[in-house]
Amino acid sequence: MTPYTSADGNARLHRVFIPVLTLFAFASVFVALRSNDFFTVDGAFRCFDVYRLHRFMFDINNHLLYLFDVSAWTQFTRWLGFRYETPLQFFSDVEIMNCLAGAGCLAIFCFLLFLATSSWPHALVGTLGYGFCRAFIAQATNANQPMLGIFWSFAALYFAVLSLKRISCWLACVSGFLFALAMATYQSTILLAFIVVVLMFTGRSGNLGRFVFNRHRFLKFCAFVFSGIITSVVIFAGAYHYMGVGGPGAMVRRFFWHQEARVYLRMSIGKVANIPIGMLRNTFPILPSYNGLHGLMARKDLASLAPLILVAVFSGFLLFCGVRLWQGRARLNHSEKIGVLSAAVGFTFTMLPVVLYDPMYDKLWIQPLACLAVFLVISLRVISRGSKLSFLISRTVSVLIIAGLASNLGWVMRAHVSKPYQLAEAQRLSGMLEKGDLLVGDWDEISDIYSSLLADEDHYFSFPTEAVISGVEAVSRLSDVISKTRERGGHVYFLSILDQQEDTWNSYLGTRCGVPYDALQIYREKSKVRDVFQTKSGDTVLREFWPGEN
């Protein structure tokens, strides 16, 4: 028997103490910096549905459990004695849920990175860098959908790693359960589960890419898969039943239906070309108002050229790291090989939504950036094993990257001290509308706040949302809703949608949704400006429809 040493005790203490310290440190930072801007990220304002309706509810398939989580969390904090009297206080309460989830993600990530590198300094530096990535810190300090799903997926990966050294299958079952919970919370987070499949069939083989198949590993894989399937059936069937979806057939169809798939889920050369820019934009605080390569190139100035140079440099650096890692693959230990393989598999699969959906969408970059962080940490570790010059280059590059990532704190701080004037503007809009009126809204800030917080569901019509779901049929649906409104004596108002420029309209509603610009021309011609509201992107115009006038 090997005698127990103080070094063993210190190692075990570090495995608990350092992740726990990471948890508390990042939780403190995130809570202190939580945003006052409802539009720092896309979708955070949707938590107001719970504030407005005061009940448990479920969301669309992409983030089914988000509103349920918000309901459960706010009920829990009220039980603890916290009170929210205003929408902003409610928003801040929901943000704390995400702050804690984000800190939990980083604590788990730190431990997993240590397992891959056997070095706490490398694990901590990698965790610090990942935690300061723009996509991660933006979501971790806001009230948006994905953060809790990311946490469940990281926890699932943690239990899967623990299961590798044990004969029993119960940890694999826990991992499957958590991945199902992650998928129900934010659907794309399930793609990290492919790492678990690789880990289960590489085990302790020691050779990168060599899969080992035996009865024990197969049983553990089955436990993982069936646990996830059963949990998913229970969650989704229960939610659909609560939502009034009747019958197994209807539930299956609902599970595979995505209302925005017709518009977003497609691959194009433009999306592929934008991937490097999307990666850098969601890592560092650059190009906050990016509107495509054509718009960037059309400016023809140094300010537009600098981000492209930075993209080229960073892409070249990643290529350099990949080459050096490949050249030094023989010197990788087993843990590093598994770390590289896991990062490669995870990055490949978690990039699918980025490629198919939107390369700029920050939520979708959170998991790929975690895999990229693992790759960079191991690569720089390998590079530092060379000459003294290589060691110096590795350390210098690490410092520069961390400094660049830390600059995201300034951007987060501005969101923290910002004034949520959109709430006051939405309340002013609400005061102008009577009970039977109809508001036809856009995806502007005032429409979003009004629809989530103040609108009666039957008296609000989001034209772009309808266009995403039904294309040009949205125009006839709008006509029907307007007719019903006029029959009951209500007035019809348009906010923002009628004042879109034709090129802006065609870039999305025209080319993607199939709704021609002229489809709403009659409403443009027969409407009058009633008021103007302030947004971050400029003034938004409220018009009243007067069908009796030429």
Short mmCIF file of N, CA, C and O in Angstrom, two decimals, residues 167 169 200-201 212-223:
data_model
loop_
_atom_site.label_atom_id
_atom_site.label_comp_id
_atom_site.label_asym_id
_atom_site.label_seq_id
_atom_site.Cartn_x
_atom_site.Cartn_y
_atom_site.Cartn_z
N ILE A 167 -16.74 1.79 -12.07
CA ILE A 167 -17.38 0.68 -12.76
C ILE A 167 -18.88 0.91 -12.87
O ILE A 167 -19.49 0.59 -13.89
N CYS A 169 -22.62 2.62 -13.26
CA CYS A 169 -23.15 3.46 -14.34
C CYS A 169 -23.94 4.66 -13.83
O CYS A 169 -24.46 5.43 -14.64
N MET A 200 -16.14 8.20 -23.38
CA MET A 200 -16.52 6.85 -22.96
C MET A 200 -15.83 5.76 -23.77
O MET A 200 -15.61 4.66 -23.27
N PHE A 201 -15.50 6.06 -25.02
CA PHE A 201 -14.90 5.04 -25.87
C PHE A 201 -13.42 5.28 -26.15
O PHE A 201 -12.83 4.59 -26.97
N VAL A 212 -11.84 2.35 -28.01
CA VAL A 212 -11.87 1.01 -27.43
C VAL A 212 -13.31 0.65 -27.10
O VAL A 212 -14.00 1.42 -26.43
N PHE A 213 -13.76 -0.50 -27.60
CA PHE A 213 -15.14 -0.92 -27.38
C PHE A 213 -15.15 -2.19 -26.55
O PHE A 213 -14.48 -3.17 -26.88
N ASN A 214 -15.91 -2.18 -25.44
CA ASN A 214 -16.12 -3.40 -24.66
C ASN A 214 -17.48 -3.31 -23.98
O ASN A 214 -18.17 -2.30 -24.05
N ARG A 215 -17.85 -4.40 -23.32
CA ARG A 215 -19.18 -4.51 -22.74
C ARG A 215 -19.42 -3.43 -21.68
O ARG A 215 -20.49 -2.83 -21.63
N HIS A 216 -18.43 -3.21 -20.83
CA HIS A 216 -18.59 -2.26 -19.74
C HIS A 216 -18.83 -0.84 -20.28
O HIS A 216 -19.73 -0.13 -19.82
N ARG A 217 -18.04 -0.45 -21.28
CA ARG A 217 -18.20 0.89 -21.84
C ARG A 217 -19.53 1.02 -22.59
O ARG A 217 -20.15 2.09 -22.58
N PHE A 218 -19.93 -0.05 -23.24
CA PHE A 218 -21.20 -0.01 -23.95
C PHE A 218 -22.37 0.15 -22.98
O PHE A 218 -23.30 0.92 -23.24
N LEU A 219 -22.33 -0.55 -21.86
CA LEU A 219 -23.39 -0.43 -20.86
C LEU A 219 -23.43 0.99 -20.28
O LEU A 219 -24.51 1.55 -20.06
N LYS A 220 -22.26 1.56 -20.05
CA LYS A 220 -22.21 2.93 -19.52
C LYS A 220 -22.76 3.92 -20.55
O LYS A 220 -23.49 4.86 -20.20
N PHE A 221 -22.44 3.70 -21.81
CA PHE A 221 -22.97 4.54 -22.88
C PHE A 221 -24.48 4.42 -22.96
O PHE A 221 -25.19 5.43 -23.10
N CYS A 222 -25.00 3.20 -22.85
CA CYS A 222 -26.45 2.99 -22.89
C CYS A 222 -27.14 3.68 -21.71
O CYS A 222 -28.21 4.28 -21.86
N ALA A 223 -26.51 3.59 -20.53
CA ALA A 223 -27.07 4.26 -19.35
C ALA A 223 -27.13 5.77 -19.58
O ALA A 223 -28.13 6.43 -19.24
#
